[in-house]
PDB file of C-alpha atoms in Angstrom:
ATOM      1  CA  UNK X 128       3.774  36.758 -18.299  1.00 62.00           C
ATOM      2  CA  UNK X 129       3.943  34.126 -16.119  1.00 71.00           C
ATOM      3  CA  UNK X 130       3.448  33.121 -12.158  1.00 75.00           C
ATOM      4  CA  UNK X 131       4.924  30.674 -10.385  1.00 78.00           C
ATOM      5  CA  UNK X 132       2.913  29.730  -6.867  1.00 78.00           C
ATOM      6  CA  UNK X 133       4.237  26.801  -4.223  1.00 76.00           C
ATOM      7  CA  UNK X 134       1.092  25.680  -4.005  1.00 76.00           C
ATOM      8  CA  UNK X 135      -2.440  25.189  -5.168  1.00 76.00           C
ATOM      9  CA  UNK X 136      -3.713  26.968  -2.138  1.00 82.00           C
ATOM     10  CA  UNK X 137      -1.611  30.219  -2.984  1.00 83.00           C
ATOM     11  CA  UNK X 138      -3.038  30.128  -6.964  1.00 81.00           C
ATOM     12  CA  UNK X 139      -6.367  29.926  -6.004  1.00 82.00           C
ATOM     13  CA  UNK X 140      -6.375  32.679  -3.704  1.00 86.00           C
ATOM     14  CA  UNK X 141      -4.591  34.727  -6.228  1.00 84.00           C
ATOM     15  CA  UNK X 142      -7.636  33.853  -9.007  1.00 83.00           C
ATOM     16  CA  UNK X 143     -10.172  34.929  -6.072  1.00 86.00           C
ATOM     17  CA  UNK X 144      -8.328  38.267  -6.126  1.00 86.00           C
ATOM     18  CA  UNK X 145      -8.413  38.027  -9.606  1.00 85.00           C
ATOM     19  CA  UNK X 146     -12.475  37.409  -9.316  1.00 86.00           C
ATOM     20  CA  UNK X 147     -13.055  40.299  -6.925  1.00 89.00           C
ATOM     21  CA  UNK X 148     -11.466  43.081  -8.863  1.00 91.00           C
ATOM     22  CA  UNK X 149     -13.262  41.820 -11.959  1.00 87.00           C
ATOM     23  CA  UNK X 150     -10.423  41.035 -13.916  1.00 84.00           C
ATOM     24  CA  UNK X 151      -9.891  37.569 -16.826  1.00 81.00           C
ATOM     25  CA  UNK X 152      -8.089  34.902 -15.455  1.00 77.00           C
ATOM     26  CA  UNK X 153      -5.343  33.819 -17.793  1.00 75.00           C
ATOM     27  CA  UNK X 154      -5.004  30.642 -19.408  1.00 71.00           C
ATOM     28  CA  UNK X 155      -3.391  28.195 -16.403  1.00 65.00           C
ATOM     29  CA  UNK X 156       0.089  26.162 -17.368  1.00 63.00           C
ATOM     30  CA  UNK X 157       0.163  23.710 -14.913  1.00 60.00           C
ATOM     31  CA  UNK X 158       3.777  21.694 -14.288  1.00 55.00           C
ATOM     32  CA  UNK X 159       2.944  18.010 -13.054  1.00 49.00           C
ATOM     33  CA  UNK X 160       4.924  17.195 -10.093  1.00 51.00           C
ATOM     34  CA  UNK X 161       5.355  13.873 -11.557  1.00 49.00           C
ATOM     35  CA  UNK X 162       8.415  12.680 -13.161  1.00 48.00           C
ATOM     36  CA  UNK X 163       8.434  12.403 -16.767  1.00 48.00           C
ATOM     37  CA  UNK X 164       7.555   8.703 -18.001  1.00 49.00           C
ATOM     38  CA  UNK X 165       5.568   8.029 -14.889  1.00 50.00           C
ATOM     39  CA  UNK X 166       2.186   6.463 -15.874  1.00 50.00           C
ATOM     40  CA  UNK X 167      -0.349   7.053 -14.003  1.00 62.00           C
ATOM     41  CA  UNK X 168      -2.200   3.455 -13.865  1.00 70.00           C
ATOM     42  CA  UNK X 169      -2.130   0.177 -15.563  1.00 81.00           C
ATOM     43  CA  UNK X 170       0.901  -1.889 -16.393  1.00 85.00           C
ATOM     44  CA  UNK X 171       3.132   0.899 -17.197  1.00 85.00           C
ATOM     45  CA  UNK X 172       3.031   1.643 -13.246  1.00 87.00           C
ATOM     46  CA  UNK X 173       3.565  -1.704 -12.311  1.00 87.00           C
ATOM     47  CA  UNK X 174       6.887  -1.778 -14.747  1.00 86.00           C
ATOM     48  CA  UNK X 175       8.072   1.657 -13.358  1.00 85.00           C
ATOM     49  CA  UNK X 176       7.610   0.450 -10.084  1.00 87.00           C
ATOM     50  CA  UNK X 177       9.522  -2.548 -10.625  1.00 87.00           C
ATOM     51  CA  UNK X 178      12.441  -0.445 -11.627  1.00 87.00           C
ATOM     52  CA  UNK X 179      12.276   2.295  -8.778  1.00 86.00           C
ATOM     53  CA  UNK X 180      12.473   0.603  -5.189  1.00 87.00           C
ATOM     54  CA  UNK X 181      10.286   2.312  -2.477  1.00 89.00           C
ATOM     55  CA  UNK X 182       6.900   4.080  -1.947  1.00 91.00           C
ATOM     56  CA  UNK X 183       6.255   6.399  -5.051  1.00 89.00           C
ATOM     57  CA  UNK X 184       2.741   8.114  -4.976  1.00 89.00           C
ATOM     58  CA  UNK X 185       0.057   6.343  -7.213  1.00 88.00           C
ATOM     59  CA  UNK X 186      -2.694   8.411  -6.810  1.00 86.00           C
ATOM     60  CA  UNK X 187      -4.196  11.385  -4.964  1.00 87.00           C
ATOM     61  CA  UNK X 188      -7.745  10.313  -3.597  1.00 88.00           C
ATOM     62  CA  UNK X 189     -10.581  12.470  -3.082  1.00 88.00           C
ATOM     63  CA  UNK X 190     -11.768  11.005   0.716  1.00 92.00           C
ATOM     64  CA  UNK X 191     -10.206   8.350   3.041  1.00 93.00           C
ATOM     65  CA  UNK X 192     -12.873   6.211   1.747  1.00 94.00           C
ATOM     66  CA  UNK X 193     -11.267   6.205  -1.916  1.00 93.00           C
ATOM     67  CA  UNK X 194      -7.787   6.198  -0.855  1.00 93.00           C
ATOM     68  CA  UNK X 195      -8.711   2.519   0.974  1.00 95.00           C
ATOM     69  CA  UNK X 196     -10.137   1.420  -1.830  1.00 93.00           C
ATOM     70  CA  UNK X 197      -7.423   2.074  -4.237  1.00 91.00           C
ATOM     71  CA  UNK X 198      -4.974   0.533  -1.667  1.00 93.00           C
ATOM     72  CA  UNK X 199      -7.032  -2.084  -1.503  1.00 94.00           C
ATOM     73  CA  UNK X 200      -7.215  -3.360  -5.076  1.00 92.00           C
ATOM     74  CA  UNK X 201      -3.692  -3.355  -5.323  1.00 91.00           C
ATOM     75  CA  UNK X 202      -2.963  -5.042  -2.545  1.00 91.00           C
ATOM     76  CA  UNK X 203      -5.615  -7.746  -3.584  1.00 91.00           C
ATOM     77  CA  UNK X 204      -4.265  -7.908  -7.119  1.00 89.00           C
ATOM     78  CA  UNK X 205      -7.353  -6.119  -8.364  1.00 88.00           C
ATOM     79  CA  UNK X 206      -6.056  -3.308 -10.131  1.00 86.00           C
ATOM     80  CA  UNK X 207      -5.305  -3.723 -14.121  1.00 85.00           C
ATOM     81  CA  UNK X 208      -1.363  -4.265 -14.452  1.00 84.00           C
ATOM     82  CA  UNK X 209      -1.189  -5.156 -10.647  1.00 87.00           C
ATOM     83  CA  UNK X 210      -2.524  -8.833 -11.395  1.00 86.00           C
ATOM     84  CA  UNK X 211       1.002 -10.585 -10.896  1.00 84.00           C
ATOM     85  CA  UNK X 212       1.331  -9.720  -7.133  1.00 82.00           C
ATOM     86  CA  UNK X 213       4.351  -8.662  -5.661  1.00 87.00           C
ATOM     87  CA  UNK X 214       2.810  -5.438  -4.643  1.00 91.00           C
ATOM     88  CA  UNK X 215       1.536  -3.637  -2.029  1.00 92.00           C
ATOM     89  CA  UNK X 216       0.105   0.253  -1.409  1.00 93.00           C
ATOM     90  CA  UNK X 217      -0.688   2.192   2.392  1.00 94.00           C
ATOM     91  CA  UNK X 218      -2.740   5.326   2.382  1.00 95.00           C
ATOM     92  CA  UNK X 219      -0.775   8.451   3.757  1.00 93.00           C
ATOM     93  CA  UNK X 220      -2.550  11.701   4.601  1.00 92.00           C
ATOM     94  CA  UNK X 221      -0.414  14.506   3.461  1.00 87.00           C
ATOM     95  CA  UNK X 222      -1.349  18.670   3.692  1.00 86.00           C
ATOM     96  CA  UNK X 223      -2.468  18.207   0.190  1.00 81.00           C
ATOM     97  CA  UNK X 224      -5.167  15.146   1.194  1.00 89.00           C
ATOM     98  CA  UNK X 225      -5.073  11.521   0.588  1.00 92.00           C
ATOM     99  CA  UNK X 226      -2.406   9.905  -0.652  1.00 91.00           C
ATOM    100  CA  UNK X 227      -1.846   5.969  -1.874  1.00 92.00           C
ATOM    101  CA  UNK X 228       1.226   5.303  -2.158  1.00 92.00           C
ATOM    102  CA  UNK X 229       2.451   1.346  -4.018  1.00 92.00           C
ATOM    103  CA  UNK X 230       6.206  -0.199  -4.441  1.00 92.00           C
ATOM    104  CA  UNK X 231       7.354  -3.172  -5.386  1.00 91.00           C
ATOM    105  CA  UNK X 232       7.341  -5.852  -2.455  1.00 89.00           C
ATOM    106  CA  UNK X 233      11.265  -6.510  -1.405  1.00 79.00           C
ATOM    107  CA  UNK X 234      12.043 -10.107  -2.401  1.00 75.00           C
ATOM    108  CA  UNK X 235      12.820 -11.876   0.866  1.00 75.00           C
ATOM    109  CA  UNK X 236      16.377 -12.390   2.166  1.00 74.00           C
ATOM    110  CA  UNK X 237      17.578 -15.611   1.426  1.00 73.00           C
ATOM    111  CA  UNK X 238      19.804 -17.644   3.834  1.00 71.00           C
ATOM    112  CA  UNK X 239      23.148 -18.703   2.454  1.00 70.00           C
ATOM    113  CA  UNK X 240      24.082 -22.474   2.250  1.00 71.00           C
ATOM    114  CA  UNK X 241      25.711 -23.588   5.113  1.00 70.00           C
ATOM    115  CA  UNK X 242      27.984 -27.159   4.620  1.00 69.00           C
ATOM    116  CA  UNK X 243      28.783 -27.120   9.005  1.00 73.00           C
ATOM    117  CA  UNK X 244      27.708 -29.556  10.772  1.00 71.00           C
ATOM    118  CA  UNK X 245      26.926 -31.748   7.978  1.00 71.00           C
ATOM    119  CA  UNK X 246      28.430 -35.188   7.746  1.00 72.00           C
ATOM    120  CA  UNK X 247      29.054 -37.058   4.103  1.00 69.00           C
ATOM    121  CA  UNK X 248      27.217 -40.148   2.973  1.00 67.00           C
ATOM    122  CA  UNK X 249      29.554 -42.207   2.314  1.00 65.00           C
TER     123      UNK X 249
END
């Protein structure tokens, strides 16, 4: 048999139930809400990210304290696979916690050529 919740917050509850009426918890299947592919650190990250633009979650920190300090490393070319630059990570608090949250740094818009006004050498 099996139970699908939304949340975290709404399985636990359910295994305290579980808990107070003295019956065994069954054996948890847990679905990752992360695509499938997605590494979860080291230069596999840093070559998904470079081939999905925006802010994809990296990691879910325990405090504010960790989240910083993940960001941090990244953003300082710190973190294994993140050496290259061209990155950079923000910490978002979510319902679930901390969140840090990389992409790959949009290459800069470059200004076309422009021949007016110019005059010829010769």
């Amino acid at each position: 048999m099996t139970f699908r919740f939304d949340d975290g917050t709404a399985a636990r509850e359910w295994l305290a139930m579980l808990d107070k009426i003295g019956m065994p918890h069954p054996e948890p299947l847990v679905e990752d809400a992360r695509p499938s592919g997605v590494k979860r650190n080291g230069p596999e990250l840093a070559a998904w990210l470079d081939t999905h633009p925006g802010w994809h979650k990296v990691s879910d920190a325990a405090n504010r304290s960790a989240a910083m300090k993940a960001a941090y490393k990244i953003n300082k070319r710190e973190r294994r696979g993140f050496e290259n630059g061209g990155y950079e990570a923000r910490v978002v608090l979510k319902d679930s916690g901390w969140l840090v949250e990389a992409r790959r740094t949009p290459a800069p818009k470059r200004k076309g050529l422009s021949t007016e006004g110019m005059n010829p050498l010769w």
